Amino acid sequence: MNAPSTLALLLDPSLVLRAQKLTPDPWQDELLLAREPYLLLNCARQTGKSTTVAALALLQLLTVSGSLVLIVAPSERQSHELFRKVLDAYQALGQPVEALKSNQSELELANGSRLVALPGREETIRSFSGVDLLILDEASRVPDDLYRSVRPMLAVSRGRLVALSTPFGQRGWFYDEWVGAGPWRRIHVPWSQCPRIAPEFVAEEVRALGQGWVDQEYNGLFTALEGLVFPEFEMAIAVPAGSASDRAPTLPAGTAHAVGGIDFGWRNPFAAVWGVHSQDDDVLWITHERYLRETPISDHAAALPREVMWHADPAGRTEIEELRRGGLLVRKGDNNIRRGIALITARIRTGRLKVAATCVRLIAEARLYRYPTPAERAAIGENPIDANNHALAALRYLVSRLVPPPTISAPSPCAK
């Protein structure tokens, strides 16, 4: 790359985005011009944080010969996704420096610069040193031990550290650094700073997933949860306790499908809940449950109804196959706990979950299922206490498959 081209990128780093036909937002211009060695990005989903950090990585590779840039993420898939964004930007600029090596996880340029994408495993990372730019993607999910193991890579090179993420509760190094007094430049980008995310979309996310989920994923808030996970569950009981509770409620007429969820267990109970999902008003009716310990899967397969589309614990691959051999229709559920909780909460608050009072195990669990206390949270993290999470887990697997994962489409060319 010749000197005028290098100078142009140094003077206007947004050229990397514009070459991709993207119009940068003000915060993206600010980030690309930043010179601080430590950057923390707390950005809402789909605001363009990955695209912008990819541009930052490419600028380092092109303008500083011999640079070593590492991308580290909790999973290989995540690190490869950001790596591909760097390649897209490199190709959009016309590959101004020849590539000597290019594959799914490594790019080596003729000026001696190198980009490597790595999964978040300590054994794959320790061999690197002299890193000029270290990028931690999905940083709130990067374990504390891994964070401590990668920081020494910057000691001799005095390289930069850029961490990007949405929050994941009040825990871990990402939260500690965000609220601490360390020498970080902190950039907070809620959805309201992204012109491509419409208020109507966020309102629908609140309806579908709940305010807590939106606060974390779109407002960038570090929320700590305490008390019952579902304090409003009584609102979902279709027939109040003590009033004709020996029968299931009358289901609405219209288009509906039989659906159910399954949580596997032996000493812990096997739990199944099922009912119908009304297509007309998106109301889920839970009318039946099965809750047994130390019972063979074959017995469950014989007892459960065949007309139901079941969504089961994805970790139970063997059990799922056995149920299928028994004639049941079974799909893998989604085990994202926070998303599942958000979906159930949103259904309760909007009247789209109805539970028959005859589902006594499910209701009993909802009255006990809680978040850890502050003392417990320090030892076990922020996920709810698992002791009363069997019928509720089955419900979560079911509810999480009634809607697709949230997506956003950009109506016009702009920085995604």
Short mmCIF file of N, CA and C in Angstrom, two decimals, residues 2-175:
data_model
loop_
_atom_site.label_atom_id
_atom_site.label_comp_id
_atom_site.label_asym_id
_atom_site.label_seq_id
_atom_site.Cartn_x
_atom_site.Cartn_y
_atom_site.Cartn_z
N ASN A 2 0.60 2.19 -0.88
CA ASN A 2 1.48 3.34 -1.00
C ASN A 2 1.21 4.36 0.11
N ALA A 3 2.15 5.31 0.24
CA ALA A 3 2.07 6.28 1.33
C ALA A 3 0.81 7.14 1.29
N PRO A 4 0.39 7.65 0.11
CA PRO A 4 -0.84 8.45 0.09
C PRO A 4 -2.07 7.66 0.56
N SER A 5 -2.16 6.40 0.19
CA SER A 5 -3.30 5.59 0.61
C SER A 5 -3.28 5.37 2.12
N THR A 6 -2.09 5.11 2.65
CA THR A 6 -1.96 4.92 4.10
C THR A 6 -2.35 6.19 4.83
N LEU A 7 -1.88 7.33 4.34
CA LEU A 7 -2.20 8.61 4.97
C LEU A 7 -3.70 8.88 4.93
N ALA A 8 -4.33 8.54 3.81
CA ALA A 8 -5.77 8.77 3.68
C ALA A 8 -6.54 7.97 4.73
N LEU A 9 -6.15 6.73 4.96
CA LEU A 9 -6.82 5.91 5.97
C LEU A 9 -6.57 6.44 7.38
N LEU A 10 -5.36 6.92 7.63
CA LEU A 10 -5.05 7.45 8.95
C LEU A 10 -5.84 8.72 9.23
N LEU A 11 -6.02 9.55 8.21
CA LEU A 11 -6.75 10.80 8.37
C LEU A 11 -8.26 10.59 8.43
N ASP A 12 -8.74 9.59 7.71
CA ASP A 12 -10.18 9.32 7.67
C ASP A 12 -10.42 7.82 7.73
N PRO A 13 -10.35 7.22 8.92
CA PRO A 13 -10.54 5.77 9.04
C PRO A 13 -11.92 5.29 8.57
N SER A 14 -12.89 6.20 8.52
CA SER A 14 -14.22 5.79 8.09
C SER A 14 -14.26 5.36 6.64
N LEU A 15 -13.17 5.58 5.89
CA LEU A 15 -13.10 5.11 4.51
C LEU A 15 -13.29 3.59 4.43
N VAL A 16 -12.89 2.89 5.49
CA VAL A 16 -13.06 1.43 5.50
C VAL A 16 -14.54 1.07 5.48
N LEU A 17 -15.35 1.83 6.22
CA LEU A 17 -16.79 1.58 6.21
C LEU A 17 -17.43 2.06 4.91
N ARG A 18 -17.00 3.22 4.46
CA ARG A 18 -17.60 3.78 3.23
C ARG A 18 -17.29 2.91 2.02
N ALA A 19 -16.14 2.24 2.03
CA ALA A 19 -15.81 1.33 0.93
C ALA A 19 -16.79 0.17 0.86
N GLN A 20 -17.44 -0.12 2.00
CA GLN A 20 -18.46 -1.18 2.05
C GLN A 20 -19.87 -0.63 1.85
N LYS A 21 -19.93 0.64 1.39
CA LYS A 21 -21.21 1.32 1.16
C LYS A 21 -22.01 1.46 2.45
N LEU A 22 -21.29 1.72 3.54
CA LEU A 22 -21.90 1.94 4.84
C LEU A 22 -21.65 3.37 5.28
N THR A 23 -22.68 3.99 5.84
CA THR A 23 -22.55 5.34 6.36
C THR A 23 -22.35 5.27 7.86
N PRO A 24 -21.20 5.66 8.37
CA PRO A 24 -20.94 5.50 9.81
C PRO A 24 -21.79 6.42 10.67
N ASP A 25 -22.17 5.93 11.83
CA ASP A 25 -22.82 6.76 12.84
C ASP A 25 -21.74 7.56 13.57
N PRO A 26 -22.12 8.64 14.26
CA PRO A 26 -21.12 9.46 14.96
C PRO A 26 -20.23 8.67 15.92
N TRP A 27 -20.81 7.72 16.66
CA TRP A 27 -20.00 6.97 17.61
C TRP A 27 -18.99 6.09 16.89
N GLN A 28 -19.31 5.63 15.68
CA GLN A 28 -18.37 4.80 14.93
C GLN A 28 -17.18 5.63 14.44
N ASP A 29 -17.45 6.86 13.99
CA ASP A 29 -16.35 7.76 13.65
C ASP A 29 -15.47 8.01 14.87
N GLU A 30 -16.11 8.22 16.01
CA GLU A 30 -15.38 8.47 17.26
C GLU A 30 -14.48 7.29 17.62
N LEU A 31 -15.01 6.09 17.49
CA LEU A 31 -14.24 4.90 17.84
C LEU A 31 -13.05 4.72 16.90
N LEU A 32 -13.26 4.89 15.61
CA LEU A 32 -12.19 4.67 14.64
C LEU A 32 -11.06 5.69 14.79
N LEU A 33 -11.36 6.85 15.36
CA LEU A 33 -10.33 7.87 15.58
C LEU A 33 -9.70 7.77 16.97
N ALA A 34 -10.25 6.92 17.82
CA ALA A 34 -9.75 6.81 19.20
C ALA A 34 -8.32 6.26 19.21
N ARG A 35 -7.53 6.73 20.15
CA ARG A 35 -6.14 6.29 20.26
C ARG A 35 -5.83 5.66 21.62
N GLU A 36 -6.80 5.60 22.50
CA GLU A 36 -6.58 5.02 23.82
C GLU A 36 -6.20 3.55 23.71
N PRO A 37 -5.34 3.06 24.60
CA PRO A 37 -4.91 1.65 24.52
C PRO A 37 -5.97 0.66 24.98
N TYR A 38 -6.94 1.11 25.79
CA TYR A 38 -7.95 0.20 26.32
C TYR A 38 -9.34 0.74 25.99
N LEU A 39 -10.12 -0.04 25.25
CA LEU A 39 -11.46 0.38 24.83
C LEU A 39 -12.48 -0.67 25.25
N LEU A 40 -13.54 -0.22 25.92
CA LEU A 40 -14.68 -1.07 26.28
C LEU A 40 -15.90 -0.59 25.51
N LEU A 41 -16.50 -1.49 24.74
CA LEU A 41 -17.68 -1.14 23.95
C LEU A 41 -18.89 -1.89 24.50
N ASN A 42 -19.81 -1.16 25.07
CA ASN A 42 -21.08 -1.71 25.55
C ASN A 42 -22.15 -1.24 24.58
N CYS A 43 -22.45 -2.07 23.59
CA CYS A 43 -23.30 -1.65 22.48
C CYS A 43 -24.50 -2.57 22.33
N ALA A 44 -25.63 -1.99 21.98
CA ALA A 44 -26.84 -2.77 21.73
C ALA A 44 -26.64 -3.69 20.53
N ARG A 45 -27.46 -4.70 20.47
CA ARG A 45 -27.45 -5.60 19.31
C ARG A 45 -27.71 -4.80 18.03
N GLN A 46 -27.00 -5.19 16.98
CA GLN A 46 -27.22 -4.67 15.63
C GLN A 46 -26.91 -3.18 15.48
N THR A 47 -26.11 -2.62 16.38
CA THR A 47 -25.71 -1.22 16.22
C THR A 47 -24.47 -1.05 15.37
N GLY A 48 -23.79 -2.15 15.04
CA GLY A 48 -22.62 -2.07 14.18
C GLY A 48 -21.30 -2.22 14.90
N LYS A 49 -21.31 -2.74 16.12
CA LYS A 49 -20.06 -2.82 16.87
C LYS A 49 -19.06 -3.77 16.22
N SER A 50 -19.52 -4.92 15.72
CA SER A 50 -18.60 -5.88 15.10
C SER A 50 -18.01 -5.33 13.81
N THR A 51 -18.85 -4.70 12.99
CA THR A 51 -18.37 -4.11 11.74
C THR A 51 -17.34 -3.03 12.01
N THR A 52 -17.57 -2.23 13.05
CA THR A 52 -16.65 -1.13 13.36
C THR A 52 -15.33 -1.65 13.91
N VAL A 53 -15.38 -2.63 14.79
CA VAL A 53 -14.14 -3.20 15.33
C VAL A 53 -13.38 -3.95 14.24
N ALA A 54 -14.09 -4.56 13.29
CA ALA A 54 -13.42 -5.19 12.15
C ALA A 54 -12.66 -4.14 11.34
N ALA A 55 -13.26 -2.97 11.17
CA ALA A 55 -12.57 -1.88 10.47
C ALA A 55 -11.34 -1.44 11.25
N LEU A 56 -11.46 -1.39 12.58
CA LEU A 56 -10.32 -1.03 13.42
C LEU A 56 -9.18 -2.04 13.25
N ALA A 57 -9.53 -3.32 13.20
CA ALA A 57 -8.52 -4.36 13.00
C ALA A 57 -7.83 -4.21 11.65
N LEU A 58 -8.61 -3.95 10.60
CA LEU A 58 -8.03 -3.81 9.26
C LEU A 58 -7.12 -2.60 9.17
N LEU A 59 -7.50 -1.51 9.81
CA LEU A 59 -6.63 -0.32 9.83
C LEU A 59 -5.28 -0.64 10.45
N GLN A 60 -5.28 -1.40 11.53
CA GLN A 60 -4.03 -1.80 12.17
C GLN A 60 -3.18 -2.63 11.23
N LEU A 61 -3.80 -3.59 10.55
CA LEU A 61 -3.07 -4.48 9.65
C LEU A 61 -2.46 -3.73 8.47
N LEU A 62 -3.20 -2.77 7.93
CA LEU A 62 -2.75 -2.09 6.71
C LEU A 62 -1.77 -0.96 6.98
N THR A 63 -1.98 -0.22 8.06
CA THR A 63 -1.20 1.00 8.27
C THR A 63 0.02 0.81 9.17
N VAL A 64 0.10 -0.31 9.89
CA VAL A 64 1.25 -0.58 10.75
C VAL A 64 1.83 -1.93 10.34
N SER A 65 2.88 -1.90 9.54
CA SER A 65 3.48 -3.13 9.03
C SER A 65 3.96 -4.02 10.17
N GLY A 66 3.81 -5.33 9.97
CA GLY A 66 4.27 -6.28 10.97
C GLY A 66 3.37 -6.42 12.18
N SER A 67 2.14 -5.92 12.09
CA SER A 67 1.22 -6.00 13.23
C SER A 67 0.69 -7.41 13.42
N LEU A 68 0.47 -7.77 14.67
CA LEU A 68 -0.21 -9.02 15.01
C LEU A 68 -1.52 -8.65 15.69
N VAL A 69 -2.63 -9.06 15.07
CA VAL A 69 -3.97 -8.79 15.59
C VAL A 69 -4.63 -10.12 15.91
N LEU A 70 -5.13 -10.26 17.13
CA LEU A 70 -5.82 -11.47 17.55
C LEU A 70 -7.29 -11.17 17.83
N ILE A 71 -8.15 -12.05 17.35
CA ILE A 71 -9.58 -12.01 17.69
C ILE A 71 -9.87 -13.21 18.58
N VAL A 72 -10.36 -12.95 19.78
CA VAL A 72 -10.70 -14.02 20.72
C VAL A 72 -12.17 -13.88 21.10
N ALA A 73 -12.89 -14.98 21.06
CA ALA A 73 -14.31 -15.00 21.42
C ALA A 73 -14.59 -16.29 22.19
N PRO A 74 -15.73 -16.36 22.89
CA PRO A 74 -16.03 -17.58 23.64
C PRO A 74 -16.07 -18.84 22.79
N SER A 75 -16.47 -18.72 21.53
CA SER A 75 -16.54 -19.90 20.66
C SER A 75 -15.80 -19.62 19.36
N GLU A 76 -15.41 -20.69 18.68
CA GLU A 76 -14.73 -20.57 17.40
C GLU A 76 -15.64 -19.91 16.37
N ARG A 77 -16.91 -20.25 16.38
CA ARG A 77 -17.85 -19.66 15.43
C ARG A 77 -17.91 -18.15 15.58
N GLN A 78 -17.93 -17.66 16.82
CA GLN A 78 -18.01 -16.22 17.05
C GLN A 78 -16.75 -15.51 16.57
N SER A 79 -15.58 -16.08 16.85
CA SER A 79 -14.34 -15.43 16.40
C SER A 79 -14.24 -15.45 14.89
N HIS A 80 -14.70 -16.53 14.25
CA HIS A 80 -14.67 -16.60 12.78
C HIS A 80 -15.63 -15.60 12.15
N GLU A 81 -16.74 -15.32 12.82
CA GLU A 81 -17.71 -14.36 12.29
C GLU A 81 -17.09 -12.97 12.22
N LEU A 82 -16.40 -12.55 13.27
CA LEU A 82 -15.74 -11.25 13.25
C LEU A 82 -14.58 -11.25 12.26
N PHE A 83 -13.87 -12.37 12.17
CA PHE A 83 -12.78 -12.50 11.20
C PHE A 83 -13.31 -12.28 9.78
N ARG A 84 -14.48 -12.83 9.48
CA ARG A 84 -15.06 -12.66 8.13
C ARG A 84 -15.41 -11.21 7.86
N LYS A 85 -15.79 -10.48 8.87
CA LYS A 85 -16.09 -9.07 8.68
C LYS A 85 -14.82 -8.29 8.32
N VAL A 86 -13.68 -8.69 8.90
CA VAL A 86 -12.41 -8.06 8.52
C VAL A 86 -12.09 -8.38 7.06
N LEU A 87 -12.28 -9.62 6.66
CA LEU A 87 -12.04 -10.00 5.26
C LEU A 87 -12.95 -9.24 4.31
N ASP A 88 -14.21 -9.06 4.69
CA ASP A 88 -15.14 -8.31 3.84
C ASP A 88 -14.64 -6.88 3.63
N ALA A 89 -14.17 -6.26 4.70
CA ALA A 89 -13.66 -4.89 4.60
C ALA A 89 -12.39 -4.84 3.74
N TYR A 90 -11.53 -5.82 3.94
CA TYR A 90 -10.29 -5.92 3.16
C TYR A 90 -10.59 -6.04 1.66
N GLN A 91 -11.56 -6.85 1.31
CA GLN A 91 -11.93 -7.01 -0.09
C GLN A 91 -12.62 -5.77 -0.64
N ALA A 92 -13.42 -5.10 0.19
CA ALA A 92 -14.10 -3.88 -0.26
C ALA A 92 -13.11 -2.77 -0.57
N LEU A 93 -11.98 -2.75 0.14
CA LEU A 93 -10.93 -1.76 -0.13
C LEU A 93 -10.08 -2.13 -1.34
N GLY A 94 -10.35 -3.28 -1.94
CA GLY A 94 -9.58 -3.71 -3.10
C GLY A 94 -8.30 -4.43 -2.74
N GLN A 95 -8.21 -5.00 -1.54
CA GLN A 95 -7.03 -5.73 -1.09
C GLN A 95 -5.74 -4.93 -1.35
N PRO A 96 -5.62 -3.75 -0.72
CA PRO A 96 -4.50 -2.85 -1.02
C PRO A 96 -3.12 -3.41 -0.69
N VAL A 97 -3.05 -4.41 0.18
CA VAL A 97 -1.80 -5.12 0.46
C VAL A 97 -2.03 -6.59 0.13
N GLU A 98 -1.10 -7.17 -0.61
CA GLU A 98 -1.27 -8.55 -1.06
C GLU A 98 -1.37 -9.52 0.12
N ALA A 99 -2.24 -10.50 -0.02
CA ALA A 99 -2.38 -11.55 0.99
C ALA A 99 -1.46 -12.71 0.65
N LEU A 100 -0.56 -13.05 1.57
CA LEU A 100 0.31 -14.21 1.39
C LEU A 100 -0.36 -15.49 1.86
N LYS A 101 -1.28 -15.35 2.81
CA LYS A 101 -1.99 -16.51 3.35
C LYS A 101 -3.38 -16.07 3.78
N SER A 102 -4.38 -16.83 3.40
CA SER A 102 -5.74 -16.50 3.79
C SER A 102 -6.56 -17.78 3.89
N ASN A 103 -7.11 -18.02 5.08
CA ASN A 103 -8.01 -19.16 5.27
C ASN A 103 -9.10 -18.74 6.25
N GLN A 104 -9.77 -19.69 6.84
CA GLN A 104 -10.92 -19.37 7.70
C GLN A 104 -10.55 -18.70 9.01
N SER A 105 -9.29 -18.79 9.41
CA SER A 105 -8.92 -18.24 10.71
C SER A 105 -7.63 -17.42 10.70
N GLU A 106 -7.00 -17.26 9.55
CA GLU A 106 -5.73 -16.52 9.53
C GLU A 106 -5.58 -15.76 8.21
N LEU A 107 -5.12 -14.53 8.32
CA LEU A 107 -4.79 -13.69 7.17
C LEU A 107 -3.40 -13.13 7.38
N GLU A 108 -2.50 -13.40 6.44
CA GLU A 108 -1.13 -12.88 6.51
C GLU A 108 -0.88 -12.01 5.28
N LEU A 109 -0.41 -10.78 5.50
CA LEU A 109 -0.22 -9.82 4.42
C LEU A 109 1.25 -9.66 4.08
N ALA A 110 1.50 -9.12 2.89
CA ALA A 110 2.86 -8.95 2.39
C ALA A 110 3.66 -7.94 3.22
N ASN A 111 2.98 -7.07 3.96
CA ASN A 111 3.70 -6.11 4.81
C ASN A 111 4.08 -6.69 6.17
N GLY A 112 3.86 -8.00 6.33
CA GLY A 112 4.24 -8.67 7.58
C GLY A 112 3.16 -8.70 8.63
N SER A 113 2.02 -8.06 8.37
CA SER A 113 0.93 -8.06 9.35
C SER A 113 0.16 -9.38 9.29
N ARG A 114 -0.40 -9.75 10.45
CA ARG A 114 -1.11 -11.03 10.54
C ARG A 114 -2.33 -10.89 11.43
N LEU A 115 -3.42 -11.51 10.99
CA LEU A 115 -4.67 -11.55 11.74
C LEU A 115 -5.01 -13.00 12.03
N VAL A 116 -5.30 -13.33 13.29
CA VAL A 116 -5.62 -14.70 13.68
C VAL A 116 -6.89 -14.68 14.53
N ALA A 117 -7.84 -15.56 14.19
CA ALA A 117 -9.08 -15.71 14.95
C ALA A 117 -8.99 -16.98 15.79
N LEU A 118 -9.28 -16.87 17.08
CA LEU A 118 -9.11 -17.99 18.00
C LEU A 118 -10.36 -18.19 18.86
N PRO A 119 -10.67 -19.45 19.19
CA PRO A 119 -11.72 -19.69 20.18
C PRO A 119 -11.19 -19.39 21.57
N GLY A 120 -12.11 -19.18 22.52
CA GLY A 120 -11.72 -18.80 23.87
C GLY A 120 -11.24 -19.95 24.71
N ARG A 121 -10.15 -20.59 24.30
CA ARG A 121 -9.55 -21.67 25.10
C ARG A 121 -8.11 -21.29 25.39
N GLU A 122 -7.76 -21.36 26.66
CA GLU A 122 -6.45 -20.89 27.10
C GLU A 122 -5.32 -21.62 26.40
N GLU A 123 -5.47 -22.92 26.13
CA GLU A 123 -4.39 -23.69 25.53
C GLU A 123 -4.09 -23.27 24.09
N THR A 124 -5.06 -22.66 23.40
CA THR A 124 -4.84 -22.23 22.02
C THR A 124 -4.28 -20.82 21.94
N ILE A 125 -4.24 -20.12 23.05
CA ILE A 125 -3.89 -18.70 23.04
C ILE A 125 -2.53 -18.42 23.64
N ARG A 126 -2.10 -19.22 24.59
CA ARG A 126 -0.89 -18.91 25.35
C ARG A 126 0.37 -18.81 24.49
N SER A 127 0.38 -19.41 23.31
CA SER A 127 1.59 -19.41 22.48
C SER A 127 1.83 -18.06 21.81
N PHE A 128 0.88 -17.14 21.86
CA PHE A 128 1.03 -15.85 21.19
C PHE A 128 1.61 -14.81 22.14
N SER A 129 2.47 -13.97 21.59
CA SER A 129 3.03 -12.86 22.35
C SER A 129 3.26 -11.70 21.39
N GLY A 130 3.57 -10.54 21.95
CA GLY A 130 3.83 -9.39 21.10
C GLY A 130 2.63 -8.97 20.29
N VAL A 131 1.46 -9.03 20.89
CA VAL A 131 0.21 -8.71 20.19
C VAL A 131 0.04 -7.19 20.14
N ASP A 132 -0.26 -6.67 18.96
CA ASP A 132 -0.45 -5.23 18.79
C ASP A 132 -1.89 -4.79 18.99
N LEU A 133 -2.83 -5.66 18.66
CA LEU A 133 -4.24 -5.37 18.90
C LEU A 133 -4.93 -6.67 19.29
N LEU A 134 -5.50 -6.69 20.48
CA LEU A 134 -6.22 -7.86 20.99
C LEU A 134 -7.69 -7.50 21.08
N ILE A 135 -8.53 -8.26 20.38
CA ILE A 135 -9.97 -8.00 20.34
C ILE A 135 -10.68 -9.13 21.07
N LEU A 136 -11.47 -8.78 22.07
CA LEU A 136 -12.28 -9.75 22.80
C LEU A 136 -13.74 -9.54 22.42
N ASP A 137 -14.28 -10.44 21.61
CA ASP A 137 -15.67 -10.34 21.17
C ASP A 137 -16.57 -11.08 22.15
N GLU A 138 -17.84 -10.62 22.26
CA GLU A 138 -18.76 -11.16 23.27
C GLU A 138 -18.06 -11.19 24.63
N ALA A 139 -17.46 -10.06 24.97
CA ALA A 139 -16.53 -10.01 26.11
C ALA A 139 -17.19 -10.35 27.44
N SER A 140 -18.46 -10.03 27.61
CA SER A 140 -19.11 -10.33 28.89
C SER A 140 -19.23 -11.83 29.12
N ARG A 141 -19.09 -12.62 28.04
CA ARG A 141 -19.13 -14.08 28.16
C ARG A 141 -17.74 -14.70 28.22
N VAL A 142 -16.70 -13.91 28.07
CA VAL A 142 -15.33 -14.42 28.17
C VAL A 142 -15.00 -14.65 29.65
N PRO A 143 -14.62 -15.86 30.04
CA PRO A 143 -14.37 -16.15 31.46
C PRO A 143 -13.24 -15.29 32.04
N ASP A 144 -13.33 -15.04 33.32
CA ASP A 144 -12.32 -14.23 34.00
C ASP A 144 -10.92 -14.82 33.85
N ASP A 145 -10.80 -16.14 33.97
CA ASP A 145 -9.49 -16.78 33.86
C ASP A 145 -8.88 -16.55 32.48
N LEU A 146 -9.69 -16.61 31.45
CA LEU A 146 -9.19 -16.38 30.09
C LEU A 146 -8.75 -14.93 29.93
N TYR A 147 -9.53 -14.01 30.46
CA TYR A 147 -9.17 -12.59 30.40
C TYR A 147 -7.82 -12.35 31.06
N ARG A 148 -7.61 -12.95 32.22
CA ARG A 148 -6.33 -12.77 32.91
C ARG A 148 -5.18 -13.39 32.13
N SER A 149 -5.45 -14.46 31.39
CA SER A 149 -4.38 -15.14 30.67
C SER A 149 -3.97 -14.41 29.40
N VAL A 150 -4.86 -13.59 28.81
CA VAL A 150 -4.51 -12.92 27.56
C VAL A 150 -3.89 -11.54 27.77
N ARG A 151 -4.12 -10.91 28.88
CA ARG A 151 -3.57 -9.57 29.10
C ARG A 151 -2.05 -9.51 29.00
N PRO A 152 -1.29 -10.52 29.51
CA PRO A 152 0.17 -10.44 29.40
C PRO A 152 0.69 -10.38 27.96
N MET A 153 -0.10 -10.76 26.98
CA MET A 153 0.34 -10.69 25.58
C MET A 153 0.66 -9.26 25.15
N LEU A 154 0.12 -8.29 25.88
CA LEU A 154 0.29 -6.89 25.51
C LEU A 154 1.44 -6.22 26.26
N ALA A 155 2.08 -6.95 27.17
CA ALA A 155 3.04 -6.34 28.08
C ALA A 155 4.23 -5.73 27.35
N VAL A 156 4.86 -6.49 26.46
CA VAL A 156 6.07 -6.02 25.77
C VAL A 156 5.71 -5.13 24.59
N SER A 157 4.71 -5.52 23.83
CA SER A 157 4.34 -4.76 22.63
C SER A 157 3.60 -3.47 22.96
N ARG A 158 3.08 -3.37 24.19
CA ARG A 158 2.23 -2.25 24.59
C ARG A 158 1.07 -2.09 23.61
N GLY A 159 0.50 -3.22 23.26
CA GLY A 159 -0.59 -3.23 22.30
C GLY A 159 -1.90 -2.76 22.90
N ARG A 160 -2.91 -2.69 22.04
CA ARG A 160 -4.23 -2.21 22.44
C ARG A 160 -5.14 -3.39 22.76
N LEU A 161 -6.09 -3.14 23.64
CA LEU A 161 -7.10 -4.13 24.00
C LEU A 161 -8.47 -3.52 23.75
N VAL A 162 -9.25 -4.17 22.90
CA VAL A 162 -10.60 -3.71 22.59
C VAL A 162 -11.57 -4.83 22.95
N ALA A 163 -12.51 -4.54 23.84
CA ALA A 163 -13.51 -5.53 24.27
C ALA A 163 -14.89 -5.02 23.89
N LEU A 164 -15.65 -5.84 23.19
CA LEU A 164 -16.99 -5.44 22.75
C LEU A 164 -18.01 -6.47 23.18
N SER A 165 -19.20 -5.98 23.60
CA SER A 165 -20.19 -6.91 24.11
C SER A 165 -21.49 -6.19 24.42
N THR A 166 -22.53 -6.98 24.66
CA THR A 166 -23.69 -6.53 25.42
C THR A 166 -23.48 -7.02 26.85
N PRO A 167 -24.16 -6.43 27.83
CA PRO A 167 -23.99 -6.88 29.22
C PRO A 167 -24.49 -8.30 29.43
N PHE A 168 -24.04 -8.89 30.53
CA PHE A 168 -24.49 -10.22 30.93
C PHE A 168 -24.58 -10.25 32.45
N GLY A 169 -25.37 -9.35 33.00
CA GLY A 169 -25.54 -9.28 34.45
C GLY A 169 -24.39 -8.55 35.13
N GLN A 170 -24.51 -8.40 36.43
CA GLN A 170 -23.48 -7.71 37.23
C GLN A 170 -22.47 -8.72 37.73
N ARG A 171 -21.68 -9.23 36.81
CA ARG A 171 -20.68 -10.23 37.16
C ARG A 171 -19.58 -10.22 36.12
N GLY A 172 -18.44 -10.81 36.50
CA GLY A 172 -17.36 -10.99 35.55
C GLY A 172 -16.52 -9.75 35.33
N TRP A 173 -15.40 -9.97 34.65
CA TRP A 173 -14.42 -8.90 34.45
C TRP A 173 -14.99 -7.75 33.62
N PHE A 174 -15.84 -8.05 32.63
CA PHE A 174 -16.38 -6.99 31.78
C PHE A 174 -17.20 -6.00 32.60
N TYR A 175 -18.04 -6.52 33.48
CA TYR A 175 -18.81 -5.64 34.37
C TYR A 175 -17.89 -4.89 35.32
#
